[in-house]
mmCIF file of C-alpha atoms and ligand atoms in Angstrom:
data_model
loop_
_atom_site.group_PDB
_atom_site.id
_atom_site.type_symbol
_atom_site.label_atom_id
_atom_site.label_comp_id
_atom_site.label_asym_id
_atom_site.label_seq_id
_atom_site.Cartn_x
_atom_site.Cartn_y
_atom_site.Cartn_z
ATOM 1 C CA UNK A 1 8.065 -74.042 87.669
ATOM 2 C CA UNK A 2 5.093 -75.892 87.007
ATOM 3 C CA UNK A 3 5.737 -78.408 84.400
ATOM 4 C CA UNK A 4 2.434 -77.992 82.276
ATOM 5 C CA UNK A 5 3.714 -74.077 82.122
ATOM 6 C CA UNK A 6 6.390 -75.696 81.011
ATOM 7 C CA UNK A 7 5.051 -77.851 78.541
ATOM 8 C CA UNK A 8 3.086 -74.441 76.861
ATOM 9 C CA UNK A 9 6.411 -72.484 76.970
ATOM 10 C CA UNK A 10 8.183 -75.061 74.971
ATOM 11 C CA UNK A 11 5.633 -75.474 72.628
ATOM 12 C CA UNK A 12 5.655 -71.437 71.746
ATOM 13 C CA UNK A 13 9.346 -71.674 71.288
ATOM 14 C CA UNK A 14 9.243 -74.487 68.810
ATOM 15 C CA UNK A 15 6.663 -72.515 67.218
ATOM 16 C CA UNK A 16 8.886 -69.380 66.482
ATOM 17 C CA UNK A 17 11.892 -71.405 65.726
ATOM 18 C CA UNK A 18 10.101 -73.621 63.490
ATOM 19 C CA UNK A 19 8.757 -70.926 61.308
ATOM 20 C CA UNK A 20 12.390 -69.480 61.392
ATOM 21 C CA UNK A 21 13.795 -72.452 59.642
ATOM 22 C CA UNK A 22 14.494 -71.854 56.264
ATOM 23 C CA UNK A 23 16.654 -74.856 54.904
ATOM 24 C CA UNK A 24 16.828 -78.627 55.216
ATOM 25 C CA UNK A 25 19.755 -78.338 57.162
ATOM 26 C CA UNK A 26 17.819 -76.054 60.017
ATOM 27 C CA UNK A 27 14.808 -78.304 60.267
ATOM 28 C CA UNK A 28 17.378 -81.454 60.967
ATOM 29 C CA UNK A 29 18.928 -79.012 63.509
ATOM 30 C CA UNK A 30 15.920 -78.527 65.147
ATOM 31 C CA UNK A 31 14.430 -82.360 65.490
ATOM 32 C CA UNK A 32 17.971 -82.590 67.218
ATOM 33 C CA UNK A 33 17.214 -80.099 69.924
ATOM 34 C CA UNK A 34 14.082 -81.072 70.522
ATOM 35 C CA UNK A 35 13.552 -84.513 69.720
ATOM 36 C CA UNK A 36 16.943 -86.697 70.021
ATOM 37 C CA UNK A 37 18.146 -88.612 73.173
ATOM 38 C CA UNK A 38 19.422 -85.626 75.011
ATOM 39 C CA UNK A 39 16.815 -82.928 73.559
ATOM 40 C CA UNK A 40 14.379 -80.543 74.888
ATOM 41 C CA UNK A 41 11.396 -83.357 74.833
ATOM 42 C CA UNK A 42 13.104 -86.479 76.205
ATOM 43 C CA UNK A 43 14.644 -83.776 79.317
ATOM 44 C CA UNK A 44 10.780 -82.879 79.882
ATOM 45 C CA UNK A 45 10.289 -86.508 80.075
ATOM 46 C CA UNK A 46 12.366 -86.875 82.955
ATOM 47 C CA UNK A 47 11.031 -84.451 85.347
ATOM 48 C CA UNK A 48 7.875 -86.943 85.471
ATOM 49 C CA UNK A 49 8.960 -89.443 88.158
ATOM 50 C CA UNK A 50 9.139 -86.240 90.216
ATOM 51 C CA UNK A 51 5.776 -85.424 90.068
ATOM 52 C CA UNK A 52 2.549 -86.570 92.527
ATOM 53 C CA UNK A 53 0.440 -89.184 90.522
ATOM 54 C CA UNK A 54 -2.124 -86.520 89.437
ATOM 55 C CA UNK A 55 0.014 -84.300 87.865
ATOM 56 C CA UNK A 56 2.183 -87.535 86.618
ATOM 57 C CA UNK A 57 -0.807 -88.432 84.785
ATOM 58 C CA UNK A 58 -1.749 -85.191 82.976
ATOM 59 C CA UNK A 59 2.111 -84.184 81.928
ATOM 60 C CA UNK A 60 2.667 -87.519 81.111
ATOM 61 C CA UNK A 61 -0.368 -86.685 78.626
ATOM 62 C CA UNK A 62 0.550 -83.252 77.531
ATOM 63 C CA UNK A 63 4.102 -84.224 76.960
ATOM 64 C CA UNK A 64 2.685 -87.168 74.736
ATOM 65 C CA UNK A 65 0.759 -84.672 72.589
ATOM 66 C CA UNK A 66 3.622 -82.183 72.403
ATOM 67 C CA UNK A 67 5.976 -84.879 71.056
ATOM 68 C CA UNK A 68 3.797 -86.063 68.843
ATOM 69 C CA UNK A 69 2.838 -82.816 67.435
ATOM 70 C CA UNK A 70 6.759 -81.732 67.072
ATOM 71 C CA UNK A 71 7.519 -84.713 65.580
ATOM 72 C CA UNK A 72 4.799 -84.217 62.924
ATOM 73 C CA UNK A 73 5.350 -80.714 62.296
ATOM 74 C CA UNK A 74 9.534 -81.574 61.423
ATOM 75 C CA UNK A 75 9.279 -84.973 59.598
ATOM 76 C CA UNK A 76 6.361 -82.818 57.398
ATOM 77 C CA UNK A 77 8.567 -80.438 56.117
ATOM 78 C CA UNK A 78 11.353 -82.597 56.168
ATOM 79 C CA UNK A 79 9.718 -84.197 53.508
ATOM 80 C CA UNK A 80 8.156 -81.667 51.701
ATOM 81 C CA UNK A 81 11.817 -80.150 52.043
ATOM 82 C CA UNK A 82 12.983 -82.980 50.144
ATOM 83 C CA UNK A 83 9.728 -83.377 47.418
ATOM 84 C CA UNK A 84 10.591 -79.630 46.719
ATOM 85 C CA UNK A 85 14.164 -80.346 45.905
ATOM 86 C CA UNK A 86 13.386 -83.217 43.708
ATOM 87 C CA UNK A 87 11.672 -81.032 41.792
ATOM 88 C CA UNK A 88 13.958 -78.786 41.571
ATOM 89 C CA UNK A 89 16.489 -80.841 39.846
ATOM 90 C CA UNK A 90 14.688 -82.170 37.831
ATOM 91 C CA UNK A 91 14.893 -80.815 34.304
ATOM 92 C CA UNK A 92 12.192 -78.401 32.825
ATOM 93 C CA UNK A 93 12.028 -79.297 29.072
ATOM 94 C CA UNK A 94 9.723 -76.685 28.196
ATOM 95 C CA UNK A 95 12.510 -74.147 29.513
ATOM 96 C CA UNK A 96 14.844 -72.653 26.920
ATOM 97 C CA UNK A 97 18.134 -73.796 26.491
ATOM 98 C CA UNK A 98 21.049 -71.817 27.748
ATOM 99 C CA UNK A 99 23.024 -71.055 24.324
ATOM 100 C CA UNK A 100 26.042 -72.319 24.073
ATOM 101 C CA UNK A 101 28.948 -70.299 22.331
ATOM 102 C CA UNK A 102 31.428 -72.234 20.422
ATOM 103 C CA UNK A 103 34.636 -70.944 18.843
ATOM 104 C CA UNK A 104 35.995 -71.946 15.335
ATOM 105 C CA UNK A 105 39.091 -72.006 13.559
ATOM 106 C CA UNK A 106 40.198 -68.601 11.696
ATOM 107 C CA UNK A 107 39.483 -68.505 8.447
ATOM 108 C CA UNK A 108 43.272 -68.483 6.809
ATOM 109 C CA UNK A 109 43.506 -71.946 9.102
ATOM 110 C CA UNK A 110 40.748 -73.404 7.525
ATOM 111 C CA UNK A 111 41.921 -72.949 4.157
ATOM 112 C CA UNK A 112 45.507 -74.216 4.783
ATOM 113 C CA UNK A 113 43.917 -77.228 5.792
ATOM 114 C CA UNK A 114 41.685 -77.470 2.816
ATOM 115 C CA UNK A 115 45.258 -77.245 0.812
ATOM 116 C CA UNK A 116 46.980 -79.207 3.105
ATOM 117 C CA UNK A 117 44.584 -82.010 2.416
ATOM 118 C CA UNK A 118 44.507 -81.570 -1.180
ATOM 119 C CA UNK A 119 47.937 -82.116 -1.380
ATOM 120 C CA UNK A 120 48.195 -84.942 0.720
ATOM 121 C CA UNK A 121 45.591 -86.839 -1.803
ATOM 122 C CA UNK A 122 48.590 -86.890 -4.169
ATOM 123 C CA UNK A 123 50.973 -87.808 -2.277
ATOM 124 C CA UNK A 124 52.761 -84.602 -0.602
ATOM 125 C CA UNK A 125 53.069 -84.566 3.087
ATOM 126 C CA UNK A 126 53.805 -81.324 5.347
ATOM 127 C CA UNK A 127 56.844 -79.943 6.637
ATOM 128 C CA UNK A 128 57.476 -77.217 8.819
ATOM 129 C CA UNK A 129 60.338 -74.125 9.206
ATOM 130 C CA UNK A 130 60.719 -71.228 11.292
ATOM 131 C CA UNK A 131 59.594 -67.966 10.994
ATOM 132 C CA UNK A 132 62.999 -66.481 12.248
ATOM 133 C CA UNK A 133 65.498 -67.490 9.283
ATOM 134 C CA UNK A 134 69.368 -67.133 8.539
ATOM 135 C CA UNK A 135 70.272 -65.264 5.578
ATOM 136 C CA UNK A 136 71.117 -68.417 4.175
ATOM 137 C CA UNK A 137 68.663 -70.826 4.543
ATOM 138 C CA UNK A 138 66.243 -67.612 2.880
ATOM 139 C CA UNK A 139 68.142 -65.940 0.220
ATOM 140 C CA UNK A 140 71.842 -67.573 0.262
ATOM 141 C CA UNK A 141 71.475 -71.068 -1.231
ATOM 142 C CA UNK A 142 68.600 -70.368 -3.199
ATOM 143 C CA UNK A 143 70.621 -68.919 -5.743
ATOM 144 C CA UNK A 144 69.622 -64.971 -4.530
ATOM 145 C CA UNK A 145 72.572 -62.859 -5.633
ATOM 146 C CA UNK A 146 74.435 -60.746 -2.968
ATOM 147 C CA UNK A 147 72.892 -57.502 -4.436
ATOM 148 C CA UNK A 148 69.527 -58.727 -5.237
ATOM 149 C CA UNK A 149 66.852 -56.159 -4.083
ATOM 150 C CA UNK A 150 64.796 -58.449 -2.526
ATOM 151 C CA UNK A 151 67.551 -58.274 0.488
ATOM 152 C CA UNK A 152 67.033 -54.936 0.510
ATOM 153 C CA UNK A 153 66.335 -53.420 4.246
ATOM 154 C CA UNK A 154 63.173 -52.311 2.620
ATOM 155 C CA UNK A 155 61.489 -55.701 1.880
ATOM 156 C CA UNK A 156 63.253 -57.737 4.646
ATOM 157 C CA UNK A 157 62.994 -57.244 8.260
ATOM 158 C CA UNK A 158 66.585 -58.027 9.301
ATOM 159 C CA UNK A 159 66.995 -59.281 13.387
ATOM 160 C CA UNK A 160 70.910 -59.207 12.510
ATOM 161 C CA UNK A 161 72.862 -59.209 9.088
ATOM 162 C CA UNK A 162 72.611 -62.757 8.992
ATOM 163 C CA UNK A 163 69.358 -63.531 10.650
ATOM 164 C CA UNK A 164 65.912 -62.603 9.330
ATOM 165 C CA UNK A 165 61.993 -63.390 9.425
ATOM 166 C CA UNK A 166 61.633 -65.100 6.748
ATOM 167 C CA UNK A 167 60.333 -63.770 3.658
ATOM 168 C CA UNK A 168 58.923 -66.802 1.762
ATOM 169 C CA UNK A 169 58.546 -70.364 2.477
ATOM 170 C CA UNK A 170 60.635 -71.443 0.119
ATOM 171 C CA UNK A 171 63.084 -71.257 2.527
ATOM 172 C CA UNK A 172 62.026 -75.045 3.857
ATOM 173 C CA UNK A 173 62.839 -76.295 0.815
ATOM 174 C CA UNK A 174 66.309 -75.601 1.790
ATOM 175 C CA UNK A 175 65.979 -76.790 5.387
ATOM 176 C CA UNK A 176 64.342 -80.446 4.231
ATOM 177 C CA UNK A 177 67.027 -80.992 1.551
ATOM 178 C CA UNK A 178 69.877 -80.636 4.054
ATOM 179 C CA UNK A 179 67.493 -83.185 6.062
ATOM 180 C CA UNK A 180 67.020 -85.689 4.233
ATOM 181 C CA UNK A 181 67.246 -87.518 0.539
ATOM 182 C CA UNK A 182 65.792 -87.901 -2.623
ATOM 183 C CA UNK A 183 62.236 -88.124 -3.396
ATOM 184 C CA UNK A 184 60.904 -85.670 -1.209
ATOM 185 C CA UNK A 185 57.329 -84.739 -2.271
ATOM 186 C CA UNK A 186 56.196 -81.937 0.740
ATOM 187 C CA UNK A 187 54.278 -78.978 0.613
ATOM 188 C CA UNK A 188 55.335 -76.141 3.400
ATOM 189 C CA UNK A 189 52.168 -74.068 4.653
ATOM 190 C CA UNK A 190 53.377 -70.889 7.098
ATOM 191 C CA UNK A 191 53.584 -67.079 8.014
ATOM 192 C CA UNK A 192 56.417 -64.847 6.208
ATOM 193 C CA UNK A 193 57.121 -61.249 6.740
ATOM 194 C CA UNK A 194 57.917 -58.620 4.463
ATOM 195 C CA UNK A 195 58.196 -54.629 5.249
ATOM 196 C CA UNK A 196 55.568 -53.608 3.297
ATOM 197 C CA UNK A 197 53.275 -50.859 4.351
ATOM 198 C CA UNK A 198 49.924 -52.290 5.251
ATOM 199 C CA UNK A 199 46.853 -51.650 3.542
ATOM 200 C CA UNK A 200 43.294 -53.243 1.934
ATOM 201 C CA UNK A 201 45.588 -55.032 -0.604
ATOM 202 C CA UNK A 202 49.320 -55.576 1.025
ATOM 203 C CA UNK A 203 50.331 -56.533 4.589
ATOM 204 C CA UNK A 204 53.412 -56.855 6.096
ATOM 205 C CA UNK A 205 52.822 -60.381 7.230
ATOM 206 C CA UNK A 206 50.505 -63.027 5.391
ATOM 207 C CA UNK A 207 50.808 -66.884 4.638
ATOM 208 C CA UNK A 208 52.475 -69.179 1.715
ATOM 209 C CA UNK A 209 51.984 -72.800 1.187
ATOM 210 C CA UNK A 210 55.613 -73.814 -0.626
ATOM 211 C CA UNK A 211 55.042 -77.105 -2.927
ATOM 212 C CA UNK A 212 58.786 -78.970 -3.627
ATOM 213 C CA UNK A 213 59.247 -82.452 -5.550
ATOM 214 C CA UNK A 214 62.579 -83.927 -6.032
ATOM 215 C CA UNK A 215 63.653 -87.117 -7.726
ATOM 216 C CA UNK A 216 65.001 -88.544 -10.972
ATOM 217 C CA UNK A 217 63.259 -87.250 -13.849
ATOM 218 C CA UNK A 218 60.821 -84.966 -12.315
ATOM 219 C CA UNK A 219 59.632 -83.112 -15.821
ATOM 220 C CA UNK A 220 57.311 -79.946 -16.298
ATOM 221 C CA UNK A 221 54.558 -81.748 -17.162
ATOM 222 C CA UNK A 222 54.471 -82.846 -13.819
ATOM 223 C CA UNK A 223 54.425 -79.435 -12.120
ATOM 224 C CA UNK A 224 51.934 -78.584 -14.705
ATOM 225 C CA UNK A 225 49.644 -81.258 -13.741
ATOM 226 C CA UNK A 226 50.255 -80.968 -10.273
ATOM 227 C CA UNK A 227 49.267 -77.304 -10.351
ATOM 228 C CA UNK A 228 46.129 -77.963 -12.485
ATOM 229 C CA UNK A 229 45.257 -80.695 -10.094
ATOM 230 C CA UNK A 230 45.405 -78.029 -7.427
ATOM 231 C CA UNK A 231 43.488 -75.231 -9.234
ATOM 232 C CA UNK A 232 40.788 -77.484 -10.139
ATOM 233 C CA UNK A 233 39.510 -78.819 -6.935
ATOM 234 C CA UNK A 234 40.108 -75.712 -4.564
ATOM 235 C CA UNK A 235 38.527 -72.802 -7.526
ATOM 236 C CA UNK A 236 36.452 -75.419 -9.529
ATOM 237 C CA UNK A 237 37.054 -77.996 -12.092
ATOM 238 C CA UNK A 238 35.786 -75.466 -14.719
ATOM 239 C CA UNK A 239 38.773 -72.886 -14.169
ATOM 240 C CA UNK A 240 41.392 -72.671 -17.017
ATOM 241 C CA UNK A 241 45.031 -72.054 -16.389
ATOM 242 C CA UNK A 242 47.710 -70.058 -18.189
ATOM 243 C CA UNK A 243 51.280 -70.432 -17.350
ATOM 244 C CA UNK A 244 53.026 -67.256 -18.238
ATOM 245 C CA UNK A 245 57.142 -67.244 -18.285
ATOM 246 C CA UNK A 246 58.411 -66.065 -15.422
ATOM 247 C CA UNK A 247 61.971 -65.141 -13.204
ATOM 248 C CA UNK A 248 62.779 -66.296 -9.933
ATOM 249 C CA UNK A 249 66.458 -67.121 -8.874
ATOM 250 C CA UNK A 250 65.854 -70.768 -7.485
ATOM 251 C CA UNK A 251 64.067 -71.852 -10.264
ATOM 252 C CA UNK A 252 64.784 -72.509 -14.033
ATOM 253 C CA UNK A 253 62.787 -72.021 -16.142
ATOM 254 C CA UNK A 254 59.853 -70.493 -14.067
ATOM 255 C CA UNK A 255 56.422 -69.612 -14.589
ATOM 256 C CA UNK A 256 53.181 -67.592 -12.371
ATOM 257 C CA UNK A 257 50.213 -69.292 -12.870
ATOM 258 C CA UNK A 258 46.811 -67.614 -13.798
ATOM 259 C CA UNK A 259 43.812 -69.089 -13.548
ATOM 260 C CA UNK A 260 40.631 -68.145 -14.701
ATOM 261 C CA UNK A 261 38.594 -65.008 -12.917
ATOM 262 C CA UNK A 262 36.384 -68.090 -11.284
ATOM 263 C CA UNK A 263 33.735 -64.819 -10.211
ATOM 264 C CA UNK A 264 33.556 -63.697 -13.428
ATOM 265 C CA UNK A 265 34.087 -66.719 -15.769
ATOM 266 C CA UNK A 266 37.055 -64.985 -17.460
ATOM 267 C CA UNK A 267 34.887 -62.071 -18.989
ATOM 268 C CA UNK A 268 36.307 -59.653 -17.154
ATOM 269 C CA UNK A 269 35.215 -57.600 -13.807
ATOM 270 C CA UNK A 270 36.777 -55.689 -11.728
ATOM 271 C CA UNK A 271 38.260 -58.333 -9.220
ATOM 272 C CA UNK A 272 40.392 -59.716 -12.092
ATOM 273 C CA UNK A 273 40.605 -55.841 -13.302
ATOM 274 C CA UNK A 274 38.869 -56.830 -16.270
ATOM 275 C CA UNK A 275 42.094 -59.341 -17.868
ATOM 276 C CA UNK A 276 39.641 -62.812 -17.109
ATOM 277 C CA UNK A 277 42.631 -64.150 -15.333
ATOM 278 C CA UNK A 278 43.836 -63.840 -11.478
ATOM 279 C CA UNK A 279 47.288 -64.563 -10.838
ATOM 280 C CA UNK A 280 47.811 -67.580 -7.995
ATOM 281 C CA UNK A 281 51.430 -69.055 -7.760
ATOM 282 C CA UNK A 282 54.885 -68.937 -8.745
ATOM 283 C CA UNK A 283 56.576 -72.361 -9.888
ATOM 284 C CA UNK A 284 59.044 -73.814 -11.846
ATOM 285 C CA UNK A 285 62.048 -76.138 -11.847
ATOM 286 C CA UNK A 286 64.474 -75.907 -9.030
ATOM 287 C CA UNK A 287 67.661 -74.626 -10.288
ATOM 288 C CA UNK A 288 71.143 -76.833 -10.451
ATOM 289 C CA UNK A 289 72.730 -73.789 -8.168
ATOM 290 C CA UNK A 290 70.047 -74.389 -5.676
ATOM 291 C CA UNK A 291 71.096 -78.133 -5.439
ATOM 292 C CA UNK A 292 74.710 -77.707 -5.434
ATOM 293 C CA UNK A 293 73.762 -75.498 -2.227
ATOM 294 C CA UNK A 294 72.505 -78.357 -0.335
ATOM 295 C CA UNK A 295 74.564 -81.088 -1.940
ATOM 296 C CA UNK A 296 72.497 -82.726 -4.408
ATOM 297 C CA UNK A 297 73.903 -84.036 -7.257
ATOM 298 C CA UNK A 298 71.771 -82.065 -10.369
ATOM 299 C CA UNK A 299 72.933 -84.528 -13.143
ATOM 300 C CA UNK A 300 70.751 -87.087 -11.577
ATOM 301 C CA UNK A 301 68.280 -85.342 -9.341
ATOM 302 C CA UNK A 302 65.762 -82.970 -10.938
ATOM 303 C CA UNK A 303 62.736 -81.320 -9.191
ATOM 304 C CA UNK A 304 59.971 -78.755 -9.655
ATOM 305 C CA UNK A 305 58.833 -76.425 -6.804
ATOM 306 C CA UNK A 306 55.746 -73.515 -6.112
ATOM 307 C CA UNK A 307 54.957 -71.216 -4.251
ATOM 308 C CA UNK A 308 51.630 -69.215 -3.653
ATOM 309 C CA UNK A 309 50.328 -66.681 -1.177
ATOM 310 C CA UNK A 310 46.910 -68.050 1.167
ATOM 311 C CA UNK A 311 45.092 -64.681 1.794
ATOM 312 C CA UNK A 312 44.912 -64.007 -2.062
ATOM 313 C CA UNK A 313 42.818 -67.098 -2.739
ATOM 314 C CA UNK A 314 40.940 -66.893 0.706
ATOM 315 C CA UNK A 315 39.746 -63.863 -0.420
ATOM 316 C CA UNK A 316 38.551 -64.403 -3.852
ATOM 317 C CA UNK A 317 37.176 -67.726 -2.791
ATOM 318 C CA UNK A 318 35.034 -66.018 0.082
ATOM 319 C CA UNK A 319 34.607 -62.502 -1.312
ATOM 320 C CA UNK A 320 36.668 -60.660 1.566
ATOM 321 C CA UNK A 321 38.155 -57.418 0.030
ATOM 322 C CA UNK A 322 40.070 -56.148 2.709
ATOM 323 C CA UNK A 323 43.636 -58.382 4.012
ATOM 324 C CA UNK A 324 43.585 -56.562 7.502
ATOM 325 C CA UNK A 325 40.531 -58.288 8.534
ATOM 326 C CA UNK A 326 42.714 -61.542 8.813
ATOM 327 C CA UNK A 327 44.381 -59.825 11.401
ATOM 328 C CA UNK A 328 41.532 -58.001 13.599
ATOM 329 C CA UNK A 329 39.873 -60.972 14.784
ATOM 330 C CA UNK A 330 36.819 -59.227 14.775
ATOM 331 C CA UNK A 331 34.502 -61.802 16.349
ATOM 332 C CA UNK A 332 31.938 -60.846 13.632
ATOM 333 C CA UNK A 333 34.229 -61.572 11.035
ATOM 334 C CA UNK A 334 35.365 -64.739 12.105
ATOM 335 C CA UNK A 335 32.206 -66.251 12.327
ATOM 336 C CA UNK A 336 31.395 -65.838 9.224
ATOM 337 C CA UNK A 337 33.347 -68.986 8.355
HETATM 338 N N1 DAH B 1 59.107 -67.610 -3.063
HETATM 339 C C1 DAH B 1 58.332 -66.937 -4.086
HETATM 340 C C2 DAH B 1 57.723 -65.670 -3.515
HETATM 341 O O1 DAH B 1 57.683 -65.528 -2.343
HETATM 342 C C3 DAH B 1 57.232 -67.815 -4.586
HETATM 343 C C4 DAH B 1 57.740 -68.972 -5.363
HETATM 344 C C5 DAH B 1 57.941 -68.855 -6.730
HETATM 345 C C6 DAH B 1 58.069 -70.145 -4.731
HETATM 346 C C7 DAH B 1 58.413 -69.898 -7.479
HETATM 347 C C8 DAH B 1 58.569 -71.217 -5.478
HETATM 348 C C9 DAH B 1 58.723 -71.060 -6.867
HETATM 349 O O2 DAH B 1 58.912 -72.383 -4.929
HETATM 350 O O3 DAH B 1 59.207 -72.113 -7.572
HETATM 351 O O4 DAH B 1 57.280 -64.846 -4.250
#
């Protein structure tokens, strides 16, 4: 075939197949097969020794002009290829941003740590039990009688007849005394479980942070001022307290604590059901019999210990009236906090 046929054949080709070329990768493709060592151009190239002078002449030409032209056409969008993509990666400031969607911690979390840490300011660290308990370490050696209704079927959920979910923390204290000596100064934040039918006021399981201080000579005016301490900087350093006499078997003698209604400044409304007081914790000092249980010595060792629920105060702190909303993880509950 006549090469200058040739030459106008070629050139149509690269035509179509250079408008076909959609990516940087194709255009790279096609200098390959037409302009490297062994491509389409340099192969043209080498028919020209076979030609008569004349004809050497003008294909030598025409070949020229199609190599040139090929070699424009590719390295130009090569580049452009390449200017494009710059700007593509580079950022658009004026753009908006993509949002970005960050959890937080639940709510009942946030306020055990808020109580964690203002314990820890005077001096209480944290300790930690399980949530599956022996009859023991939970009613047993905390001076519960064998026929006290709180071991009832209908407030405990029993796993066997000696083994339990707990239903306060107070069974830590038992669990760090048989641990370890005199002082201990820890507070005991976790989930208890009592059979309780659920409902905007009551669920069947919710939180306690346990309090427990043991040494010589602990006195009552101690858990007193510990407990006002407490009051005062999570309600407010204007609430007042009222200790009221109270019964619980591990302690002796015990008290609940009141504070005042912080919503209503003790006038009365209807979150403190009109009284001007809102009952928060049960405390008192740990009885001998509790003690004797883990092998202290009460002539020498004395101690005070508390105990308070963490969805009561969570929700008169942030106005949530309904306790199963702990437990829904709603999204648009949770971040509300
Ligand atoms: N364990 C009690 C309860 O669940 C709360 C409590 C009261 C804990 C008095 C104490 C305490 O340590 O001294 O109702």
């Amino acid at each position: 075939m006549n090469i200058q046929v040739r030459i106008k054949e070629i050139r149509t080709e690269f035509d179509s197949e250079f408008s076909a070329c959609l990516s940087l990768e194709d255009f790279n493709n096609l200098q390959r097969k037409y302009l490297s060592r062994k491509g389409i151009v340099a192969s043209l190239f080498k028919e020209i020794p076979k030609l008569s002078a004349d004809e050497k002449r003008s294909a030598g030409k025409h070949l020229n002009v199609l190599r040139k032209s090929v070699e424009e056409k590719i390295s130009e969008a090569i580049q452009s290829f390449q200017k494009k993509k710059k700007i593509d990666l580079s950022m658009d400031v004026s753009l908006p941003g993509t949002p970005e969607i960050y959890g937080n911690k639940h709510i009942l979390s946030q306020v055990m740590d808020e109580i964690n840490s203002i314990f820890n300011e005077i001096g209480f660290s944290v300790e930690t039990g399980p949530e599956v308990e022996t009859d023991f370490n939970n009613f047993s050696s905390l001076n519960f009688p064998e026929n006290h209704p709180a071991r009832d079927m209908q407030d405990t959920f029993f796993i066997t007849k000696d083994v339990l979910l707990r239903t306060h923390t107070s069974s830590v204290q038992i669990r760090v005394m048989m641990d370890k000596e005199p002082p201990l100064r820890f507070i005991s934040p976790g989930r208890v479980y009592r059979n309780e039918a659920i409902n905007a006021r009551s669920h069947c399981m919710f939180h306690q942070v346990e309090g427990l201080y043991v040494d010589k000579n602990v006195t009552f005016a101690e858990l007193k001022g510990t407990v006002e301490y407490f009051c005062k900087r999570f309600f407010g350093k204007d609430v007042a307290l009222r200790f009221r006499p109270s019964f619980f078997p591990f302690t002796e003698p015990s008290a609940e604590v009141d504070i005042s209604c912080f919503l209503c400044g003790g006038s009365g409304c209807r979150v403190c059901k009109h009284t001007g007081w809102l009952e928060i914790l049960g405390c008192g000092m740990v009885d001998p019999n509790v003690f004797k249980s883990v092998g202290f010595d009460p002539e020498k060792i004395t101690g005070f210990a508390f105990g308070m629920g963490v969805e009561r105060p969570a929700m008169l702190k942030y106005g949530i009236t309904d306790i199963r909303m702990f437990w829904e993880n709603d999204i648009r509950f949770l971040h509300q906090f």
